[in-house]
mmCIF file of C-alpha atoms in Angstrom:
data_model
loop_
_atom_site.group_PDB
_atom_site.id
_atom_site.type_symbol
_atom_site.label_atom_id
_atom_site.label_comp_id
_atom_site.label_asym_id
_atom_site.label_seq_id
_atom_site.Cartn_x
_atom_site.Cartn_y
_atom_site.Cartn_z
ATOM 1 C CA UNK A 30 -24.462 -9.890 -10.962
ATOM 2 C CA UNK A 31 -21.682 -8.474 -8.884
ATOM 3 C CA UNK A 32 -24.257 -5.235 -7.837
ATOM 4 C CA UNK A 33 -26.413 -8.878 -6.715
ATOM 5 C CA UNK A 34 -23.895 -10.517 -4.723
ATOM 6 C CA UNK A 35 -22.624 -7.282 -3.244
ATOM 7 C CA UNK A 36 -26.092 -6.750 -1.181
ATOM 8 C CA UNK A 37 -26.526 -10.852 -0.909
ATOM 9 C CA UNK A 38 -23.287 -12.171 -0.069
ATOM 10 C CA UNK A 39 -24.892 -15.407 0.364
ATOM 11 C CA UNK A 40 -26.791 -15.783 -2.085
ATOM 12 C CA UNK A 41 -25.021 -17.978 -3.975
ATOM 13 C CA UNK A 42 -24.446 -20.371 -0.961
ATOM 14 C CA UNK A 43 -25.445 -23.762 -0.655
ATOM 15 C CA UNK A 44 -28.218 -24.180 1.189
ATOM 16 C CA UNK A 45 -29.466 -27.956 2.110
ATOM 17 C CA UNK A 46 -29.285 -30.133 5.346
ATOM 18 C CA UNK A 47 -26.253 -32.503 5.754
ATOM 19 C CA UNK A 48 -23.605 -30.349 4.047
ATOM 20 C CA UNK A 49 -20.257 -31.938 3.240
ATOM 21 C CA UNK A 50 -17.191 -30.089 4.303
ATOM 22 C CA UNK A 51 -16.513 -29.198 0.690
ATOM 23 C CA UNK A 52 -19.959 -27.435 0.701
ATOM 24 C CA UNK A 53 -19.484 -25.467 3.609
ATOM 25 C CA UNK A 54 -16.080 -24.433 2.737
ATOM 26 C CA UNK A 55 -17.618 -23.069 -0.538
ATOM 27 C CA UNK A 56 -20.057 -21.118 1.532
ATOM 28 C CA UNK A 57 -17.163 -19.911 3.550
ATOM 29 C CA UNK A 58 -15.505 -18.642 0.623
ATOM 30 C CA UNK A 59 -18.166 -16.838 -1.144
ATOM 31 C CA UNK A 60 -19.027 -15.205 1.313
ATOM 32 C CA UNK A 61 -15.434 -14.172 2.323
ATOM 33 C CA UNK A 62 -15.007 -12.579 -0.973
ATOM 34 C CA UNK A 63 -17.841 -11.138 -0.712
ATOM 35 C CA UNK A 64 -17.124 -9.030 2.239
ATOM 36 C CA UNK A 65 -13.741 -8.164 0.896
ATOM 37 C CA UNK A 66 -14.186 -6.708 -2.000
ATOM 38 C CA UNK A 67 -16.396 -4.512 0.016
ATOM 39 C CA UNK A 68 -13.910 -3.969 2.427
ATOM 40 C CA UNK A 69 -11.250 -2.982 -0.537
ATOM 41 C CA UNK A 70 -13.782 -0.986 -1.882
ATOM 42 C CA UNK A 71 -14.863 1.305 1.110
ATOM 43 C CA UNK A 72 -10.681 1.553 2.781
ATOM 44 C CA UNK A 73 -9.604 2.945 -0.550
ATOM 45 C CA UNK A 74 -12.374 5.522 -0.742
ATOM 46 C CA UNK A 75 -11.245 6.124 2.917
ATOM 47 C CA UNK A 76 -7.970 6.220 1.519
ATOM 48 C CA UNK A 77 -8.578 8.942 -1.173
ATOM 49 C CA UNK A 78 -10.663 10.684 0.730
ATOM 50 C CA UNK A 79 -7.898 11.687 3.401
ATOM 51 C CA UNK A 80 -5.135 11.968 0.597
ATOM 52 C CA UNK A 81 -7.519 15.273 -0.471
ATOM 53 C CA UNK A 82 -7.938 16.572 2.947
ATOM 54 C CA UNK A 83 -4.460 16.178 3.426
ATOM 55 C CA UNK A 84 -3.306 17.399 -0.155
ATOM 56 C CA UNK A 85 -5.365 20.934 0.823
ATOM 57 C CA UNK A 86 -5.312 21.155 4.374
ATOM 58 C CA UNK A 87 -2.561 19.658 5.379
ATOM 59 C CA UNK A 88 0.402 19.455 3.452
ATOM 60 C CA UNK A 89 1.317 23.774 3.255
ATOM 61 C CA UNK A 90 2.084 23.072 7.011
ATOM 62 C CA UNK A 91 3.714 19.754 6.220
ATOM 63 C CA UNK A 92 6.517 22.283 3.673
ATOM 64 C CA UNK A 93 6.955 24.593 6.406
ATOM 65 C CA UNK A 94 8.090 22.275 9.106
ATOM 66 C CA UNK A 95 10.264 20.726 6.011
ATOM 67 C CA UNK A 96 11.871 23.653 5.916
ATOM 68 C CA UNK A 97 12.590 24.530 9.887
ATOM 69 C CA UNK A 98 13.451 20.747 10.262
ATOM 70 C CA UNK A 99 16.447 21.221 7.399
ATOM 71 C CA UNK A 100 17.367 24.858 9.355
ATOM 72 C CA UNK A 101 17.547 22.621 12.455
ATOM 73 C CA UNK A 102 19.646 19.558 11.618
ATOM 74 C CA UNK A 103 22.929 22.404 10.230
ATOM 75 C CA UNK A 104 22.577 23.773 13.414
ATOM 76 C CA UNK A 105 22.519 20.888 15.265
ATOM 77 C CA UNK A 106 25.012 18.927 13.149
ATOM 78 C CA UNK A 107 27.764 21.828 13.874
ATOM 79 C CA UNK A 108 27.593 20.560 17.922
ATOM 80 C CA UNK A 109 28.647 17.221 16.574
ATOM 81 C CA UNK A 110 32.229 18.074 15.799
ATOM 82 C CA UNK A 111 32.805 20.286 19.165
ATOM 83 C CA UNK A 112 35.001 18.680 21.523
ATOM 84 C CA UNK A 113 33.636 20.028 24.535
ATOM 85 C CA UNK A 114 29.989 20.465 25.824
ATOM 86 C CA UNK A 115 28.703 17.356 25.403
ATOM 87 C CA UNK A 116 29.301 13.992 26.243
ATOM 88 C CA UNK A 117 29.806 11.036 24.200
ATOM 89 C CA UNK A 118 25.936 9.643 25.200
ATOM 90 C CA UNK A 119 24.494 12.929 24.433
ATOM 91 C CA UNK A 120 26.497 13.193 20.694
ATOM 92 C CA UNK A 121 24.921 9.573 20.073
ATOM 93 C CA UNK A 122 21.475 10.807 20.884
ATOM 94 C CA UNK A 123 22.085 14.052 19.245
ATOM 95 C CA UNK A 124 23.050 11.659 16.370
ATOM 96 C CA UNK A 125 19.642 9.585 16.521
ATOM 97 C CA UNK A 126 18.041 12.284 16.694
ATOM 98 C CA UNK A 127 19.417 14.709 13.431
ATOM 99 C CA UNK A 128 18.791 11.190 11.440
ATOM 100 C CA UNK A 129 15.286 11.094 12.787
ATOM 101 C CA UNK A 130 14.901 14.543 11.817
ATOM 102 C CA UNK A 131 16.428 14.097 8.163
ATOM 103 C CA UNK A 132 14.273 11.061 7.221
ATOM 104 C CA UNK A 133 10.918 12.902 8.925
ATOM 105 C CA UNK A 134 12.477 15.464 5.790
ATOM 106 C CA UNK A 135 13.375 13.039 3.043
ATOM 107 C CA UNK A 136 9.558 11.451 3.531
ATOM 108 C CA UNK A 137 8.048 15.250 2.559
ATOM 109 C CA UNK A 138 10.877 16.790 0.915
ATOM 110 C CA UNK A 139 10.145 17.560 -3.085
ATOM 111 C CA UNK A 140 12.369 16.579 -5.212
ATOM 112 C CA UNK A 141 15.500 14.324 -4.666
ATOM 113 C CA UNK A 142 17.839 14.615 -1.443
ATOM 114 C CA UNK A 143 20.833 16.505 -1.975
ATOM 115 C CA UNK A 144 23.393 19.058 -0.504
ATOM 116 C CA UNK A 145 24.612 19.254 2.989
ATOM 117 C CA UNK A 146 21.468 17.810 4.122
ATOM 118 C CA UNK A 147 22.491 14.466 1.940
ATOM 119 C CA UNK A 148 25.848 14.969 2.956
ATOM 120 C CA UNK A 149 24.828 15.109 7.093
ATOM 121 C CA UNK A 150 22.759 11.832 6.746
ATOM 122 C CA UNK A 151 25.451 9.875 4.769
ATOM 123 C CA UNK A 152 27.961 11.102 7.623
ATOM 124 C CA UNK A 153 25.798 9.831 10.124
ATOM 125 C CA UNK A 154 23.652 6.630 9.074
ATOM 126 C CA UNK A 155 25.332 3.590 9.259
ATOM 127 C CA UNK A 156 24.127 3.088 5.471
ATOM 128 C CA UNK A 157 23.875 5.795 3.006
ATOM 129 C CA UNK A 158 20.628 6.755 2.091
ATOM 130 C CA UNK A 159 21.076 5.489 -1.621
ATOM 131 C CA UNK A 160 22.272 1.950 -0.056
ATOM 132 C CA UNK A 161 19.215 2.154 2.061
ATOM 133 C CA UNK A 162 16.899 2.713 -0.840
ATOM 134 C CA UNK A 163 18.513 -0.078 -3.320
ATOM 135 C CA UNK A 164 18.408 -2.305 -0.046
ATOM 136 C CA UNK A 165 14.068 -1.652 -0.097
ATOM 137 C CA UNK A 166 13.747 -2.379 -3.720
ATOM 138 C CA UNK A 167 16.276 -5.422 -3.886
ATOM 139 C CA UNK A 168 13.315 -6.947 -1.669
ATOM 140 C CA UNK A 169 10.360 -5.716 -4.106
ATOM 141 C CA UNK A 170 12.719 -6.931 -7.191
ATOM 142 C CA UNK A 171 12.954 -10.863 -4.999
ATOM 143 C CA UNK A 172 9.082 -10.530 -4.871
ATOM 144 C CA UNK A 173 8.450 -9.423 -8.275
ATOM 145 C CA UNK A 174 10.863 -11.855 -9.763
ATOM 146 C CA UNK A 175 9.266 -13.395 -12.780
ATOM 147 C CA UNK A 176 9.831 -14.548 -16.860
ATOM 148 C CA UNK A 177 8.751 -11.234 -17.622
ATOM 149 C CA UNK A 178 10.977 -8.610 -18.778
ATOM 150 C CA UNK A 179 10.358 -5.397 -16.770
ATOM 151 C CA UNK A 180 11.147 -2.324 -18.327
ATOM 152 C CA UNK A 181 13.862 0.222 -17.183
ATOM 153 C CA UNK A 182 12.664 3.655 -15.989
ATOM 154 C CA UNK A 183 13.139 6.505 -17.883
ATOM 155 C CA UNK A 184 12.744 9.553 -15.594
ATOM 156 C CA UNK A 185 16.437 11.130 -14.727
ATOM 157 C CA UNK A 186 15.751 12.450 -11.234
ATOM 158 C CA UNK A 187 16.755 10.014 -8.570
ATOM 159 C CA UNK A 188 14.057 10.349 -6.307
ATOM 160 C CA UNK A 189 11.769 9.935 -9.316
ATOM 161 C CA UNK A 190 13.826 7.044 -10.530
ATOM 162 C CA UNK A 191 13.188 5.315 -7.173
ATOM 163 C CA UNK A 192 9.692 5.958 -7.164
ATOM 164 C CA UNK A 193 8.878 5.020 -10.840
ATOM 165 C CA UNK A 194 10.869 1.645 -10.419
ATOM 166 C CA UNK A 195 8.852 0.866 -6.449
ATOM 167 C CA UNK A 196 5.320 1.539 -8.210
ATOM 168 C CA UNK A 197 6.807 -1.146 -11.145
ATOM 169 C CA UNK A 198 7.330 -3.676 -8.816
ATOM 170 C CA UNK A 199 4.406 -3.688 -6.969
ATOM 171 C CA UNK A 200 2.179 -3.468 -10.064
ATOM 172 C CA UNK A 201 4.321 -6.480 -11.441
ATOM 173 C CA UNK A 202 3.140 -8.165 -8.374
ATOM 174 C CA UNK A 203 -0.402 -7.416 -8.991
ATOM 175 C CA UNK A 204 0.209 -8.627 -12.625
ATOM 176 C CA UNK A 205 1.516 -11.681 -12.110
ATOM 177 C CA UNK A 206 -1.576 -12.613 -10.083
ATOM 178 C CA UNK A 207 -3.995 -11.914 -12.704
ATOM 179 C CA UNK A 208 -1.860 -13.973 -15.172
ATOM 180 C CA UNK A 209 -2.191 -16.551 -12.328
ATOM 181 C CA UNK A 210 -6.071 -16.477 -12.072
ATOM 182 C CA UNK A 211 -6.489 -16.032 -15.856
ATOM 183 C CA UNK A 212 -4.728 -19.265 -16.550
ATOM 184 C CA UNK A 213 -7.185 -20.636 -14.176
ATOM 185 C CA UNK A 214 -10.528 -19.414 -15.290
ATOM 186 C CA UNK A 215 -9.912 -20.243 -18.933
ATOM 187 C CA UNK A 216 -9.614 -23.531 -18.675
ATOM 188 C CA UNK A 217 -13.132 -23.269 -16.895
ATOM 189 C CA UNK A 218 -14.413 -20.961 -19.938
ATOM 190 C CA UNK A 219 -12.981 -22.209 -23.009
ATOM 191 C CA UNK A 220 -15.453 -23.157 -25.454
ATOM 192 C CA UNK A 221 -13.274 -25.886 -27.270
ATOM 193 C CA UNK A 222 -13.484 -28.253 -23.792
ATOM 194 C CA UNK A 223 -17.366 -27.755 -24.079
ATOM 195 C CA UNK A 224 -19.181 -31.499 -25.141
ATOM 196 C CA UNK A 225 -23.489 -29.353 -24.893
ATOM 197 C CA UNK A 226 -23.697 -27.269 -27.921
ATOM 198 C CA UNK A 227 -26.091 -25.524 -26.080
ATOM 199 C CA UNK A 228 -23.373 -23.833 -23.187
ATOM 200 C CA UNK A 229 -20.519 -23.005 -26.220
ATOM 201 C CA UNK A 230 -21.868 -19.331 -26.569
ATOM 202 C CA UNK A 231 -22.444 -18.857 -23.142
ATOM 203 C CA UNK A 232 -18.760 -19.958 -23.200
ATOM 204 C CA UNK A 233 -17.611 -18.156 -25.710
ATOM 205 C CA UNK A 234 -19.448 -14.925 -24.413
ATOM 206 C CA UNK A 235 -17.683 -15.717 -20.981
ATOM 207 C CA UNK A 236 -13.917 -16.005 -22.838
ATOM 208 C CA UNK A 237 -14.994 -12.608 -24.206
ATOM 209 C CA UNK A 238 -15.117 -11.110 -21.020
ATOM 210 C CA UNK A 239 -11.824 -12.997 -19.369
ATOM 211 C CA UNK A 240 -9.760 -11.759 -21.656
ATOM 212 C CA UNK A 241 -10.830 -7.975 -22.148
ATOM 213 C CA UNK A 242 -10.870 -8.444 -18.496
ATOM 214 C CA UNK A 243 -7.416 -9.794 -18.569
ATOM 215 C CA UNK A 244 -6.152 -7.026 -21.196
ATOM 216 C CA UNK A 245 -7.010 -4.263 -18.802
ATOM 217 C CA UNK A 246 -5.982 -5.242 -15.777
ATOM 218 C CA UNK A 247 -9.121 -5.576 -14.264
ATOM 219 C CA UNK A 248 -8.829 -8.004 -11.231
ATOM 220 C CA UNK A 249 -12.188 -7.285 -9.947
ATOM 221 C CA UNK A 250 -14.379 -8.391 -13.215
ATOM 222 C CA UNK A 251 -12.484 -11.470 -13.468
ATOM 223 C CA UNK A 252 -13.568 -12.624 -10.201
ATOM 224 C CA UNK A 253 -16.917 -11.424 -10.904
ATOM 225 C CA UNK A 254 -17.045 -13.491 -13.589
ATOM 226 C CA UNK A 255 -15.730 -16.781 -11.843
ATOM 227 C CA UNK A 256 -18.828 -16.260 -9.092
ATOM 228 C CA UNK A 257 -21.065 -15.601 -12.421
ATOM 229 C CA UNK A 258 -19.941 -18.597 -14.412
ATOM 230 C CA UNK A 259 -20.381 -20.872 -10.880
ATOM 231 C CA UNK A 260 -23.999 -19.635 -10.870
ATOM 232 C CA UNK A 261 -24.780 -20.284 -14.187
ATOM 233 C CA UNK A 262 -22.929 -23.402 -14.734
ATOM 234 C CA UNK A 263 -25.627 -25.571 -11.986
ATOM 235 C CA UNK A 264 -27.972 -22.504 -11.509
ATOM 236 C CA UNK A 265 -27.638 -24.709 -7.921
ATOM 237 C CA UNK A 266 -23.964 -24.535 -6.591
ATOM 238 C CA UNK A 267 -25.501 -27.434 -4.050
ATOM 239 C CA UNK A 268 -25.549 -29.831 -7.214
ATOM 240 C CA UNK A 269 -22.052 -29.381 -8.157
ATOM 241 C CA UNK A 270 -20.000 -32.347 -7.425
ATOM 242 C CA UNK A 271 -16.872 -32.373 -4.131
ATOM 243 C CA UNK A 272 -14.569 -32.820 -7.131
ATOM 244 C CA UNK A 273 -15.776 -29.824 -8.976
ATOM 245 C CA UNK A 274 -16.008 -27.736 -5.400
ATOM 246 C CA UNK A 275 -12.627 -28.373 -4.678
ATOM 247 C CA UNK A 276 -11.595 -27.294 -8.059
ATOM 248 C CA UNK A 277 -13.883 -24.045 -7.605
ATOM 249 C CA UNK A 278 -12.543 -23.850 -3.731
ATOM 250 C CA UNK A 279 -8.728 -24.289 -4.671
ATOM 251 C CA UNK A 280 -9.390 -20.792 -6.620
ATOM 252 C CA UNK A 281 -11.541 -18.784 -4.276
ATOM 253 C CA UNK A 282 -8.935 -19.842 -1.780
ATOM 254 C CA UNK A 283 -6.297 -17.890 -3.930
ATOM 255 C CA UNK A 284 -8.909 -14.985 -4.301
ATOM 256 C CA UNK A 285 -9.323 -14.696 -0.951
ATOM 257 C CA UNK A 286 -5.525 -14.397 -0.168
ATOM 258 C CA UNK A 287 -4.866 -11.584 -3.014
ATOM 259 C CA UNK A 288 -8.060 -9.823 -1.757
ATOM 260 C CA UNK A 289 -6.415 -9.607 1.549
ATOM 261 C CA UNK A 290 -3.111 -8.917 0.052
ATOM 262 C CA UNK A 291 -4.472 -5.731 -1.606
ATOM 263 C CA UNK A 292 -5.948 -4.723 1.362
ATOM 264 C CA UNK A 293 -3.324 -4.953 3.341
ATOM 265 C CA UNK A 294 -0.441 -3.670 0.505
ATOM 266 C CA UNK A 295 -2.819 -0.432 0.130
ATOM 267 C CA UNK A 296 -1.138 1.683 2.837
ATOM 268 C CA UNK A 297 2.416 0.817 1.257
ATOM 269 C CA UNK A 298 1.299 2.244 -2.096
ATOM 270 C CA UNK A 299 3.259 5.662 -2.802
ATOM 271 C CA UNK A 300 -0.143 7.213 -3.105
ATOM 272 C CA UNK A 301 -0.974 6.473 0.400
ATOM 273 C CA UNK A 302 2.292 6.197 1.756
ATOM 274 C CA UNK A 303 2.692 9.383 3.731
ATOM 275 C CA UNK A 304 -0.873 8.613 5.854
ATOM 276 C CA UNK A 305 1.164 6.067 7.518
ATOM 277 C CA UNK A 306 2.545 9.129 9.528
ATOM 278 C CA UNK A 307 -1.078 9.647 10.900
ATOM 279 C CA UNK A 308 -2.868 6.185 11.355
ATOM 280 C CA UNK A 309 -1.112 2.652 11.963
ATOM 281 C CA UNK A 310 -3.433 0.476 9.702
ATOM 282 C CA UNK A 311 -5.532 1.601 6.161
ATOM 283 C CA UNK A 312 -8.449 0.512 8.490
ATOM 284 C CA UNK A 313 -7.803 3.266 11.396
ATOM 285 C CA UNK A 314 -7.057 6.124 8.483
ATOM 286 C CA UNK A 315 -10.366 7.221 8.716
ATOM 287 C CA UNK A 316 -10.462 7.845 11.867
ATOM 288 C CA UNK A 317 -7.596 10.827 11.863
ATOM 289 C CA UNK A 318 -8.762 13.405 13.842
ATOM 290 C CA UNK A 319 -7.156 16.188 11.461
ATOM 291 C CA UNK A 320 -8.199 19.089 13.440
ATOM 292 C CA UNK A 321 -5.399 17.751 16.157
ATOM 293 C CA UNK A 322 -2.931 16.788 13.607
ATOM 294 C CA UNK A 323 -3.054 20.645 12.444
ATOM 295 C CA UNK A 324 -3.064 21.785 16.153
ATOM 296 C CA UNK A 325 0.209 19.711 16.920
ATOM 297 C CA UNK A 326 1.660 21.469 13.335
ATOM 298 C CA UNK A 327 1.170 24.684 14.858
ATOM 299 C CA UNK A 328 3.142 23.475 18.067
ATOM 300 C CA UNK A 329 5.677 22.117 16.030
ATOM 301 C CA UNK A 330 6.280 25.233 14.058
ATOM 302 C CA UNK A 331 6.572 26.929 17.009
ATOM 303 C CA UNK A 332 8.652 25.347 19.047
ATOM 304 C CA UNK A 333 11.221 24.737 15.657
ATOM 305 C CA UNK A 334 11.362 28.770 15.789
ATOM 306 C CA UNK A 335 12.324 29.092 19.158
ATOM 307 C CA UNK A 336 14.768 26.296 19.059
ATOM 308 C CA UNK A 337 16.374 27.378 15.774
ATOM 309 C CA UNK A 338 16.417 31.141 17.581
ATOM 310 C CA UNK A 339 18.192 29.363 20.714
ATOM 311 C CA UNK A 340 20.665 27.368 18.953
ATOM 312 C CA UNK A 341 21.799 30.572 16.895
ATOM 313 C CA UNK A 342 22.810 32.333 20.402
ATOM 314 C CA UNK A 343 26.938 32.123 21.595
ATOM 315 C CA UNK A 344 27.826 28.219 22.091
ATOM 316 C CA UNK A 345 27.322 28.559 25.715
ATOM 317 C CA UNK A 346 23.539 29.414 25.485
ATOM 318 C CA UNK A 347 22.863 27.161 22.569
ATOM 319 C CA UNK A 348 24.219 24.443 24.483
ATOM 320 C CA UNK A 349 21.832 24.891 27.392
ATOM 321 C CA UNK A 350 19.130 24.719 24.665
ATOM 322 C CA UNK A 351 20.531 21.785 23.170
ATOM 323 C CA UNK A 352 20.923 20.037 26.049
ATOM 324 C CA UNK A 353 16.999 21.049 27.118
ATOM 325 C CA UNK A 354 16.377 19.261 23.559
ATOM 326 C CA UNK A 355 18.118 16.063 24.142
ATOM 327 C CA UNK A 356 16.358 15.313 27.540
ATOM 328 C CA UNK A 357 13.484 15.721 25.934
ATOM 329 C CA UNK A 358 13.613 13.667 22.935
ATOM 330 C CA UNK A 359 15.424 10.782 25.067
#
């Protein structure tokens, strides 16, 4: 069925002269969720597929500018604190600029962030970094606010910690609408509402489904089964009544909207996070030109070397270079 309506997204459409606007909104639908759930289907394979290239390729670069960006920011925090040199607009850029620098290393950093390069953000963010971080999931908590009882994470490293409890929330999220669309669709399958004798196993069968469906998760086969149960409730969706297409519509509707909503939530997923560094949109990911991406790594490396080697000469020198750096960057 779904194999079906993935190569015929209109198959299911109503087709007849005169349609009423409940009709063609139908049409609208199906063939809206159609295209999604290809569209879900082929970004996160995009999506995957650039996490490995990036995981191989990538990422042994990505360490060793982690590492010249942390040598940087000490060096460049000690000109903070001099009281000649540099003027109070150039110590707020240089200030913009070693907080740039430190979250460019929290984003790739392993592990949690500690030590003097903790200590050099907190000096210089107007909000410490752990403020910053309950701030974020204070927002995913709002949105994930439900009856349910979440459970506490377990893990003892912070960054962990943080990590664990943002992948909760947005998989509470997800949860709550397939609770949402469950509720909905078994009121359509239930067998005890069914009056024909002849439709309770088909029912019953269907109720099966939902709730295996429902007990894994699995968002996808439970709007598979909706389209199925719409097909083989008239065989012809252009018999069904306005008051039973507005029922049916009021659904899709809300399928359509969490279809989009995964979509668009994919790049904020902590498995795809770190590709927003590369591509504004999960859309434009696949078009990363990776060969440039490792070109401008080997820049960067270099010029961090010969920076870090400038800013360890006498204070005169390494001001010259600072100041160089500063222009720059501003």
């Amino acid at each position: 069925m779904s194999q079906e309506l993935d190569k015929r997204p209109g198959e299911l459409s109503i087709k007849k002269p005169g349609l009423s606007k409940e009709q063609k909104t139908f049409n609208k639908l199906i063939q809206q969720i159609a295209h999604l759930r290809r569209q879900l289907a082929e970004v996160t394979a995009v999506l995957d597929r650039q996490r490995q290239h990036y995981i191989k390729h990538i990422y042994p670069f990505v360490q060793q500018l982690t590492e010249l960006r942390g040598q940087l920011v000490i060096l460049m925090n000690g000109f903070m604190t001099i009281s000649k040199g540099l003027s109070d607009h150039e110590k707020e850029a240089l200030r913009l600029l070693i907080l740039h620098m430190l979250q460019d290393i929290f984003r790739y950093q392993q592990g949690d962030p500690e030590g003097e390069l903790l200590d050099i953000f907190n000096a210089l963010s107007d909000m410490t970094y752990h403020d910053i971080n309950e701030q974020y999931l204070a927002k995913l908590r709002a949105a994930a606010a439900s009856e349910e009882t979440l459970p506490a994470p377990v893990t003892t490293n912070k960054r962990e910690r943080y990590k664990e409890e943002k992948e909760r929330l947005l998989e509470a999220l997800r949860r709550k609408n397939i609770q949402q669309l469950y509720r909905q669709l078994a009121k359509f399958f239930h067998p005890d509402l069914e009056q024909d004798p002849s439709r309770i196993q088909l029912k019953e069968d269907l109720m099966k489904q939902l709730v295996i469906a429902k007990e894994n998760e699995d968002l996808l086969t439970m709007l598979q089964l909706e389209l199925q149960w719409i097909e083989q409730e008239d065989r012809h969706p252009d018999q069904l009544t306005n008051d039973k297409l507005n029922l049916y519509n009021t659904t899709l509707k809300e399928q359509v909207k969490e279809l989009q909503e995964q979509i668009n939530s994919l790049f904020n997923h902590p498995k795809y996070e770190f590709l927003q560094g590369f591509a504004k949109t999960p859309q434009s990911a696949g078009f990363i030109d990776w060969k440039s991406e490792k070109n401008n790594l080997d820049n960067l490396l270099y010029g961090f070397r010969d920076i870090i080697a400038g800013l360890s000469q006498d204070t005169k020198s390494a001001l010259k270079i600072l100041k160089s750096v500063l222009k720059h960057n501003t």
